[in-house]
XYZ file of C-alpha atoms in Angstrom:
355
model
C -24.997 22.509 12.881
C -21.293 23.281 12.988
C -20.856 21.483 16.327
C -22.785 18.460 15.092
C -20.680 18.128 11.950
C -17.462 18.641 13.938
C -18.522 15.956 16.439
C -19.396 13.605 13.586
C -16.018 14.295 11.937
C -14.170 13.501 15.145
C -16.196 10.335 15.614
C -15.385 9.307 12.032
C -11.698 10.045 12.673
C -11.718 7.806 15.750
C -13.526 5.066 13.872
C -11.047 5.391 10.973
C -8.085 5.014 13.342
C -9.673 1.908 14.882
C -10.362 0.349 11.466
C -6.854 1.096 10.199
C -5.335 -0.299 13.392
C -7.329 -3.533 13.068
C -6.536 -3.816 9.361
C -2.801 -3.289 9.881
C -2.763 -5.761 12.778
C -4.389 -8.381 10.537
C -1.873 -7.726 7.752
C 1.214 -7.635 9.973
C 0.328 -10.637 12.110
C -0.167 -12.838 9.036
C 2.583 -11.514 6.772
C 4.769 -14.290 5.292
C 8.095 -12.663 6.319
C 10.301 -14.763 4.036
C 12.955 -15.836 4.896
C 12.751 -14.795 8.560
C 9.808 -17.081 9.372
C 10.235 -19.821 6.757
C 11.853 -20.200 3.304
C 8.459 -20.355 1.539
C 5.533 -17.929 1.284
C 2.686 -20.204 2.376
C 1.280 -23.702 2.590
C -2.333 -24.678 2.042
C -4.251 -27.881 2.761
C -6.478 -29.091 -0.074
C -9.275 -31.379 1.021
C -10.854 -34.085 -1.099
C -13.916 -31.917 -1.714
C -11.678 -29.107 -3.043
C -11.846 -26.934 0.084
C -8.665 -24.977 0.801
C -7.297 -24.158 4.260
C -4.303 -21.813 4.358
C -1.529 -22.109 6.927
C 0.683 -19.154 7.855
C 4.371 -19.854 7.358
C 5.107 -18.435 10.819
C 3.810 -21.615 12.477
C 6.637 -23.672 10.918
C 10.007 -24.139 12.613
C 12.713 -24.746 10.022
C 16.270 -26.028 10.018
C 18.651 -25.742 7.070
C 21.221 -28.204 5.810
C 23.460 -28.028 2.777
C 20.916 -29.810 0.582
C 17.492 -28.927 1.982
C 15.232 -27.229 4.499
C 13.285 -29.236 7.064
C 10.134 -27.465 8.331
C 7.743 -28.777 10.959
C 4.493 -27.814 12.661
C 1.611 -29.505 14.449
C -1.787 -29.849 12.782
C -4.520 -31.418 14.911
C -1.892 -32.637 17.412
C 0.014 -34.527 14.708
C 3.345 -33.588 13.161
C 3.457 -32.158 9.648
C 6.972 -32.330 8.188
C 8.049 -30.642 4.941
C 11.356 -31.429 3.224
C 12.328 -28.865 0.590
C 15.289 -29.800 -1.618
C 17.433 -26.938 -2.888
C 17.499 -26.712 -6.660
C 20.297 -24.296 -7.613
C 22.465 -21.482 -6.318
C 19.367 -19.581 -5.178
C 18.962 -20.460 -1.519
C 15.165 -20.247 -1.652
C 14.505 -22.050 -4.924
C 13.461 -25.658 -4.352
C 13.370 -28.473 -6.878
C 11.340 -30.907 -4.789
C 8.873 -30.976 -1.907
C 8.182 -34.036 0.211
C 5.747 -34.103 3.098
C 4.980 -36.434 5.993
C 1.927 -36.204 8.230
C 2.010 -38.332 11.327
C 4.932 -40.212 9.682
C 2.787 -41.029 6.644
C 3.755 -39.741 3.181
C 1.285 -37.199 1.745
C 1.124 -35.139 -1.426
C 3.092 -31.884 -1.688
C 3.453 -29.698 -4.762
C 4.395 -26.152 -5.661
C 1.363 -24.230 -6.969
C 2.862 -20.784 -7.522
C 5.156 -18.018 -6.404
C 4.707 -14.608 -4.842
C 6.787 -11.776 -3.362
C 6.854 -12.168 0.399
C 8.821 -9.828 0.311
C 11.264 -11.814 -1.881
C 10.187 -14.188 -4.639
C 9.013 -17.277 -2.724
C 7.180 -20.517 -3.410
C 3.592 -21.411 -2.524
C 2.902 -25.076 -1.655
C -0.201 -27.211 -1.452
C -0.448 -30.451 0.521
C -3.067 -33.168 0.039
C -4.112 -36.576 1.415
C -4.097 -35.605 5.094
C -7.364 -37.519 5.573
C -8.785 -34.894 7.884
C -12.548 -34.686 8.307
C -14.444 -31.545 7.335
C -14.911 -30.768 11.044
C -11.166 -31.045 11.664
C -10.412 -28.820 8.679
C -12.911 -26.283 9.954
C -11.151 -26.234 13.330
C -7.803 -25.605 11.595
C -9.372 -22.869 9.477
C -10.847 -21.163 12.527
C -7.522 -21.359 14.335
C -5.798 -19.591 11.463
C -8.746 -17.387 10.538
C -6.525 -14.371 9.830
C -4.544 -15.803 6.918
C -7.648 -17.530 5.549
C -9.603 -14.261 5.645
C -6.819 -12.446 3.793
C -6.486 -15.196 1.191
C -10.244 -15.206 0.650
C -10.221 -11.443 0.146
C -7.317 -11.593 -2.308
C -5.224 -8.757 -3.691
C -8.106 -6.986 -5.453
C -10.366 -6.724 -2.404
C -7.443 -5.690 -0.215
C -6.770 -2.795 -2.588
C -10.475 -1.923 -2.421
C -10.205 -1.703 1.361
C -7.086 0.456 1.077
C -8.791 2.754 -1.433
C -11.840 3.096 0.810
C -9.699 3.934 3.843
C -7.672 6.450 1.800
C -10.771 8.211 0.473
C -12.252 8.183 3.970
C -9.092 9.818 5.325
C -9.426 12.587 2.742
C -13.076 13.269 3.590
C -12.389 13.334 7.335
C -9.346 15.625 6.943
C -11.322 18.030 4.744
C -14.209 18.266 7.226
C -11.971 18.673 10.270
C -9.895 21.358 8.584
C -12.931 23.233 7.288
C -14.728 23.353 10.616
C -11.644 23.806 12.792
C -8.570 25.034 10.901
C -5.482 25.496 13.007
C -1.746 25.069 13.326
C -1.903 21.306 12.831
C -3.689 21.675 9.500
C -1.014 24.141 8.350
C 1.759 21.722 9.298
C 0.060 18.794 7.605
C -0.713 20.739 4.421
C 2.892 21.950 4.252
C 4.190 18.385 4.557
C 1.675 17.163 1.979
C 2.740 19.836 -0.550
C 6.368 18.922 0.049
C 5.568 15.264 -0.545
C 3.732 16.192 -3.752
C 6.769 18.045 -5.086
C 9.010 15.143 -4.034
C 6.870 12.712 -6.033
C 6.714 15.040 -9.032
C 10.489 15.581 -9.203
C 11.186 11.907 -8.618
C 8.818 10.939 -11.442
C 10.268 13.479 -13.872
C 13.928 12.721 -13.213
C 13.323 9.002 -12.736
C 11.796 8.853 -16.203
C 14.989 10.080 -17.864
C 16.695 7.306 -19.846
C 20.146 6.335 -18.643
C 21.664 6.730 -22.104
C 20.837 10.454 -21.962
C 22.865 11.045 -18.790
C 25.737 8.579 -19.128
C 27.604 10.889 -21.605
C 27.858 13.384 -18.734
C 29.634 10.915 -16.461
C 26.639 9.516 -14.608
C 26.298 5.817 -13.926
C 22.917 4.248 -13.125
C 23.869 4.248 -9.440
C 25.025 7.870 -9.324
C 22.014 9.010 -11.354
C 19.784 7.219 -8.852
C 21.444 9.222 -6.084
C 20.865 12.438 -8.048
C 17.183 11.617 -8.600
C 16.534 10.767 -4.948
C 18.649 13.614 -3.635
C 17.047 16.257 -5.839
C 13.554 15.010 -5.045
C 14.207 15.042 -1.281
C 15.857 18.485 -1.283
C 13.124 20.111 -3.362
C 10.390 18.321 -1.421
C 11.738 19.482 1.942
C 12.301 22.959 0.535
C 8.710 23.181 -0.689
C 7.361 21.966 2.661
C 9.310 24.738 4.437
C 8.289 27.324 1.840
C 4.615 26.366 2.191
C 4.848 26.674 5.963
C 6.482 30.106 5.583
C 3.709 31.263 3.269
C 0.960 30.039 5.599
C 2.450 31.602 8.720
C 3.869 34.828 7.284
C 2.395 37.500 5.015
C 4.973 37.722 2.247
C 5.324 40.182 -0.602
C 3.436 39.518 -3.820
C 6.417 38.242 -5.824
C 7.562 35.733 -3.170
C 4.010 34.546 -2.591
C 3.484 34.033 -6.330
C 6.744 32.103 -6.662
C 5.936 29.795 -3.761
C 2.344 29.390 -4.989
C 3.623 27.998 -8.295
C 5.549 25.299 -6.451
C 2.561 24.565 -4.190
C 0.319 24.229 -7.233
C 2.778 21.716 -8.693
C 2.636 19.785 -5.428
C -1.179 19.840 -5.364
C -1.260 18.656 -8.980
C 1.076 15.770 -8.147
C -0.909 14.761 -5.047
C -4.220 14.884 -6.868
C -2.987 13.019 -9.952
C -1.369 10.359 -7.782
C -4.551 9.860 -5.765
C -6.930 9.783 -8.715
C -4.964 7.497 -11.018
C -4.715 4.788 -8.355
C -8.162 5.146 -6.793
C -10.170 5.619 -9.989
C -9.663 2.008 -11.052
C -10.330 0.629 -7.572
C -13.597 2.544 -7.231
C -14.765 1.556 -10.729
C -13.717 -2.042 -10.125
C -15.651 -2.077 -6.841
C -18.716 -0.794 -8.734
C -18.306 -3.579 -11.300
C -17.276 -1.244 -14.127
C -13.751 -2.596 -14.713
C -14.837 -4.116 -18.048
C -16.051 -0.771 -19.376
C -14.267 0.234 -22.598
C -13.164 3.567 -21.110
C -11.601 1.764 -18.145
C -9.897 -0.857 -20.309
C -8.302 1.753 -22.598
C -6.774 3.566 -19.637
C -6.149 6.870 -21.402
C -9.603 8.440 -20.789
C -9.214 7.934 -17.034
C -5.692 9.341 -17.164
C -6.886 12.402 -19.081
C -9.742 12.889 -16.620
C -7.358 12.614 -13.671
C -5.012 15.103 -15.323
C -7.839 17.568 -16.022
C -9.151 17.406 -12.442
C -5.612 17.766 -11.072
C -4.981 20.864 -13.189
C -8.262 22.469 -12.070
C -7.480 21.870 -8.379
C -3.886 23.071 -8.790
C -5.115 26.320 -10.388
C -7.743 26.700 -7.650
C -5.002 26.347 -5.011
C -2.928 29.059 -6.707
C -5.913 31.426 -6.856
C -6.757 30.856 -3.199
C -3.171 31.636 -2.188
C -3.115 34.741 -4.376
C -6.230 36.122 -2.675
C -4.706 35.329 0.741
C -7.695 36.123 2.937
C -8.871 34.177 5.979
C -11.538 32.402 3.938
C -9.222 31.647 1.009
C -6.522 30.180 3.280
C -9.199 28.143 5.046
C -10.345 26.754 1.692
C -6.760 26.072 0.641
C -6.027 24.198 3.882
C -9.169 22.093 3.427
C -8.164 21.335 -0.159
C -4.547 20.544 0.721
C -5.423 18.473 3.792
C -8.028 16.431 1.928
C -5.941 15.692 -1.145
C -2.805 15.205 0.930
C -4.536 12.698 3.213
C -5.728 10.615 0.268
C -2.301 10.679 -1.411
C -0.278 9.910 1.715
C -2.531 7.102 2.932
C -2.664 5.637 -0.588
C 1.143 5.546 -0.730
C 1.331 4.140 2.774
C -1.087 1.289 2.073
C 0.615 0.495 -1.232
C 3.950 0.316 0.574
C 2.475 -1.994 3.223
C 0.836 -4.357 0.722
C 3.953 -4.564 -1.448
C 6.395 -4.881 1.450
C 4.433 -7.615 3.199
C 3.834 -9.613 0.041
C 0.065 -9.128 -0.299
C 0.402 -7.433 -3.704
C 2.805 -7.798 -6.618
């Protein structure tokens, strides 16, 4: 039984890595990359029947003049030319869009803005007179961006939540059935990250008018917040590693366990508050009154986080082989969910797929 579950866990881990690799490749290869690729986030073709075909901005080659940007690409072996007139001091704010397709004027209008990763315009072009078959060919050629646009921000966050929860389940199973040095290292880093997030949240929530009388400016206080969070986070990671590898006296173990419990609480609360809504939304329960109010879910996340933090402290106090094994499984599972959640959030925000 143990070998079967361990084999299944390793298979799931390999499958998870493959899915994450494919997902990241899809995101990275279709990211807008403004302004490196083009000065706008995206362009879409709107057909007469209302069908939308999205074009990645990376296919455009752009040149800049004092008054405008000229961007060109080939669609169905014919030249599409966009002329974007600069509107004010902002280099990437445009007051007008004109488009030519095969030297014929077509419609071009701004339909929105998004962060990609700076605030950038979204354009829609019409009147290309392409047949449905031709549009389908274009859509298939740029299937990646069209798949991502069809999924939208909400479904992308669902995917991220599913991958994060999957990472936690896999890490828990692997650690439970085969604990080792790697699980100790990972749990130590996860606890350090939890303390980092906790300190950053606490100090970052302090109003500037409370610290400016002591000579701090917003910039210097930002350095203090980041510096303190990093120092304490690294310190807790090292302290956790020391506790897991060395049998310390009762007082030192208790002191370190308090900090570890704080880290576990932070990791758990961070994971639950973000993933609760995504799971409930996926299940179609986002309109539930408890979900809409927000506070019940926050209280539930807080209660669960406190219970798991106390459980971690008790397991470390007992400090037997079985209790450390349980603590490593707990820390690895929660840490995996929290770290992957933060990673995916960073990716979606940095690449412009989420606001």
